Tab-separated table of C-alpha atoms in Angstrom:
chain	number	residue	atom	x	y	z
W	183	UNK	CA	108.792	162.548	49.869
W	184	UNK	CA	111.368	163.196	47.185
W	185	UNK	CA	112.902	160.431	45.104
W	186	UNK	CA	116.299	160.808	46.790
W	187	UNK	CA	114.749	160.619	50.271
W	188	UNK	CA	112.774	157.513	49.266
W	189	UNK	CA	115.934	155.962	47.824
W	190	UNK	CA	117.859	156.605	51.049
W	191	UNK	CA	115.041	155.157	53.172
W	192	UNK	CA	114.866	152.125	50.843
W	193	UNK	CA	118.603	151.500	51.041
W	194	UNK	CA	118.497	151.807	54.831
W	195	UNK	CA	115.525	149.411	55.000
W	196	UNK	CA	117.320	146.910	52.739
W	197	UNK	CA	120.434	147.166	54.907
W	198	UNK	CA	118.383	146.390	58.018
W	199	UNK	CA	116.656	143.462	56.262
W	200	UNK	CA	120.038	142.039	55.313
W	201	UNK	CA	121.603	142.536	58.747
W	202	UNK	CA	118.800	140.716	60.575
W	203	UNK	CA	118.827	137.887	58.035
W	204	UNK	CA	115.447	138.523	56.424
W	205	UNK	CA	116.985	138.252	52.948
W	206	UNK	CA	117.694	134.559	53.472
W	207	UNK	CA	115.295	132.031	51.997
W	208	UNK	CA	115.419	129.902	55.140
W	209	UNK	CA	114.300	132.813	57.323
W	210	UNK	CA	111.202	133.389	55.195
W	211	UNK	CA	110.247	129.749	54.636
W	212	UNK	CA	110.653	128.902	58.332
W	213	UNK	CA	107.822	131.306	59.155
W	214	UNK	CA	105.487	128.993	57.238
W	215	UNK	CA	107.001	125.973	58.944
W	216	UNK	CA	106.400	127.664	62.322
W	217	UNK	CA	110.041	127.078	63.279
W	218	UNK	CA	111.296	130.693	63.194
W	219	UNK	CA	108.712	133.396	63.750
W	220	UNK	CA	111.080	136.370	63.917
W	221	UNK	CA	109.664	137.779	60.657
W	222	UNK	CA	106.149	137.620	62.130
W	223	UNK	CA	107.354	139.402	65.265
W	224	UNK	CA	109.089	142.045	63.132
W	225	UNK	CA	105.977	142.654	61.033
W	226	UNK	CA	103.608	142.872	64.013
W	227	UNK	CA	105.976	145.282	65.754
W	228	UNK	CA	106.186	147.398	62.590
W	229	UNK	CA	102.380	147.470	62.291
W	230	UNK	CA	101.933	148.584	65.911
W	231	UNK	CA	104.698	151.212	65.761
W	232	UNK	CA	103.517	152.436	62.354
W	233	UNK	CA	99.917	152.680	63.565
W	234	UNK	CA	100.951	154.700	66.599
W	235	UNK	CA	103.078	156.997	64.431
W	236	UNK	CA	100.457	157.560	61.740
W	237	UNK	CA	97.575	158.205	64.135
W	238	UNK	CA	99.686	160.382	66.428
W	239	UNK	CA	100.734	162.524	63.467
W	240	UNK	CA	97.102	162.658	62.298
W	241	UNK	CA	95.835	163.670	65.745
W	242	UNK	CA	98.504	166.387	65.960
W	243	UNK	CA	97.468	167.692	62.531
W	244	UNK	CA	100.799	166.864	60.906
W	245	UNK	CA	99.336	164.554	58.239
W	246	UNK	CA	96.021	164.255	56.464
W	247	UNK	CA	94.782	160.770	55.614
W	248	UNK	CA	92.235	161.891	53.010
W	249	UNK	CA	94.493	160.680	50.195
W	250	UNK	CA	93.858	157.062	51.120
W	251	UNK	CA	92.476	154.724	48.478
W	252	UNK	CA	89.119	152.938	48.631
W	253	UNK	CA	88.870	149.458	50.117
W	254	UNK	CA	87.844	146.818	47.589
W	255	UNK	CA	87.432	143.642	49.609
W	256	UNK	CA	87.342	141.253	46.633
W	257	UNK	CA	90.286	143.022	45.007
W	258	UNK	CA	92.260	142.771	48.240
W	259	UNK	CA	91.454	139.062	48.486
W	260	UNK	CA	92.436	138.339	44.861
W	261	UNK	CA	95.588	140.429	45.246
W	262	UNK	CA	96.523	138.581	48.437
W	263	UNK	CA	96.078	135.225	46.680
W	264	UNK	CA	98.274	136.316	43.765
W	265	UNK	CA	100.869	137.802	46.109
W	266	UNK	CA	100.935	134.623	48.204
W	267	UNK	CA	101.200	132.407	45.128
W	268	UNK	CA	104.084	134.479	43.781
W	269	UNK	CA	105.809	134.435	47.145
W	270	UNK	CA	105.402	130.655	47.399
W	271	UNK	CA	106.710	130.100	43.864
W	272	UNK	CA	109.684	132.434	44.275
W	273	UNK	CA	110.467	131.404	47.845
W	274	UNK	CA	110.785	134.951	49.182
W	275	UNK	CA	108.807	138.141	49.504
W	276	UNK	CA	109.299	141.176	47.225
W	277	UNK	CA	111.188	143.247	49.790
W	278	UNK	CA	113.707	140.516	50.411
W	279	UNK	CA	114.055	139.923	46.662
W	280	UNK	CA	115.785	143.232	45.985
W	281	UNK	CA	117.670	143.165	49.274
W	282	UNK	CA	118.926	139.675	48.333
W	283	UNK	CA	119.977	140.893	44.885
W	284	UNK	CA	121.833	143.744	46.577
W	285	UNK	CA	123.545	141.171	48.765
W	286	UNK	CA	124.749	139.358	45.648
W	287	UNK	CA	122.244	136.492	45.503
W	288	UNK	CA	121.709	136.465	41.752
W	289	UNK	CA	119.380	133.469	42.061
W	290	UNK	CA	116.863	135.977	43.451
W	291	UNK	CA	117.125	137.967	40.223
W	292	UNK	CA	115.377	135.577	37.831
W	293	UNK	CA	112.235	134.610	39.807
W	294	UNK	CA	111.998	137.956	41.561
W	295	UNK	CA	112.406	140.365	38.677
W	296	UNK	CA	110.597	138.092	36.211
W	297	UNK	CA	107.759	137.759	38.710
W	298	UNK	CA	107.561	141.529	39.140
W	299	UNK	CA	107.625	142.133	35.387
W	300	UNK	CA	105.064	139.398	34.693
W	301	UNK	CA	102.753	140.741	37.380
W	302	UNK	CA	103.121	144.330	36.154
W	303	UNK	CA	102.413	143.337	32.542
W	304	UNK	CA	99.384	141.221	33.499
W	305	UNK	CA	98.078	144.046	35.682
W	306	UNK	CA	98.503	146.581	32.879
W	307	UNK	CA	96.873	144.352	30.255
W	308	UNK	CA	93.880	143.285	32.376
W	309	UNK	CA	93.252	146.389	34.521
W	310	UNK	CA	90.689	148.088	32.261
W	311	UNK	CA	88.598	144.913	31.985
W	312	UNK	CA	88.996	143.476	35.490
W	313	UNK	CA	88.997	146.534	37.777
W	314	UNK	CA	85.417	147.709	37.071
W	315	UNK	CA	84.093	144.221	37.837
W	316	UNK	CA	86.124	143.741	41.024
W	317	UNK	CA	85.581	147.287	42.298
W	318	UNK	CA	81.805	146.914	41.989
W	319	UNK	CA	81.835	143.989	44.443
W	320	UNK	CA	82.237	144.832	48.136
W	321	UNK	CA	83.429	148.415	47.609
W	322	UNK	CA	83.729	149.950	51.081
W	323	UNK	CA	85.042	153.298	49.863
W	324	UNK	CA	87.726	155.059	51.876
W	325	UNK	CA	87.428	153.459	55.290
W	326	UNK	CA	89.702	152.647	58.176
W	327	UNK	CA	89.581	149.721	60.594
W	328	UNK	CA	88.524	151.851	63.592
W	329	UNK	CA	85.575	153.117	61.527
W	330	UNK	CA	84.659	149.591	60.444
W	331	UNK	CA	84.498	148.444	64.075
W	332	UNK	CA	83.088	151.778	65.302
W	333	UNK	CA	85.792	152.179	67.974
W	334	UNK	CA	88.338	154.847	68.807
W	335	UNK	CA	91.570	154.298	66.880
W	336	UNK	CA	93.649	154.312	70.080
W	337	UNK	CA	91.516	151.502	71.497
W	338	UNK	CA	92.100	149.400	68.384
W	339	UNK	CA	95.841	150.130	68.466
W	340	UNK	CA	95.967	149.215	72.177
W	341	UNK	CA	94.180	145.935	71.412
W	342	UNK	CA	96.621	145.211	68.576
W	343	UNK	CA	99.589	145.984	70.838
W	344	UNK	CA	98.237	143.780	73.648
W	345	UNK	CA	97.456	140.961	71.203
W	346	UNK	CA	100.966	141.206	69.734
W	347	UNK	CA	102.556	141.247	73.180
W	348	UNK	CA	100.521	138.226	74.257
W	349	UNK	CA	101.445	136.382	71.054
W	350	UNK	CA	105.134	137.173	71.621
W	351	UNK	CA	104.818	135.865	75.187
W	352	UNK	CA	103.177	132.628	73.996
W	353	UNK	CA	105.834	132.166	71.305
W	354	UNK	CA	108.611	132.706	73.864
W	355	UNK	CA	107.049	130.121	76.183
W	356	UNK	CA	106.490	127.639	73.354
W	357	UNK	CA	110.018	126.276	73.465
W	358	UNK	CA	110.172	125.894	77.232
W	359	UNK	CA	109.341	122.440	78.620
W	360	UNK	CA	106.357	122.324	80.943
W	361	UNK	CA	107.171	121.148	84.490
W	362	UNK	CA	104.845	118.142	84.212
W	363	UNK	CA	106.655	116.982	81.045
W	364	UNK	CA	110.216	117.262	82.381
W	365	UNK	CA	111.963	113.913	82.629
W	366	UNK	CA	114.359	113.250	85.475
């Protein structure tokens, strides 16, 4: 993908994030309070649709997934902890940071950009020393979830879609009063 195509896709994605309200702090923090799970629904839907698209294109021979990177379980865990800590400290996720700046929320600029720069500098300074240690622990090589579970990829995607649909159903029912709890 060329730089201009990536820029156009990024601007479109940021526009969508802003229009649905995902650039607001309250929308992100309410996911962790379990009071507004629309971001969770959005992400699960994106994962299912993206999985279908990627594997359909692979099965049709339109893309080759051999360029994937190895799976380093410990590295993924450490990265997730750092990402989560940064997200908790800043109060928003990286995607919403730049979309919020584009919306004019300059208060996103300081923690967001400083967090990105700090993380990039720390990564650059420590990579040569830390990566060999982390990559030697639980290195699964290039692997995909269907291979890890030894199932057909369409079966795993169907399970993910059914799980997501069931979760959406439960979340929709959550707010409805049960008949035995209704007061006259």
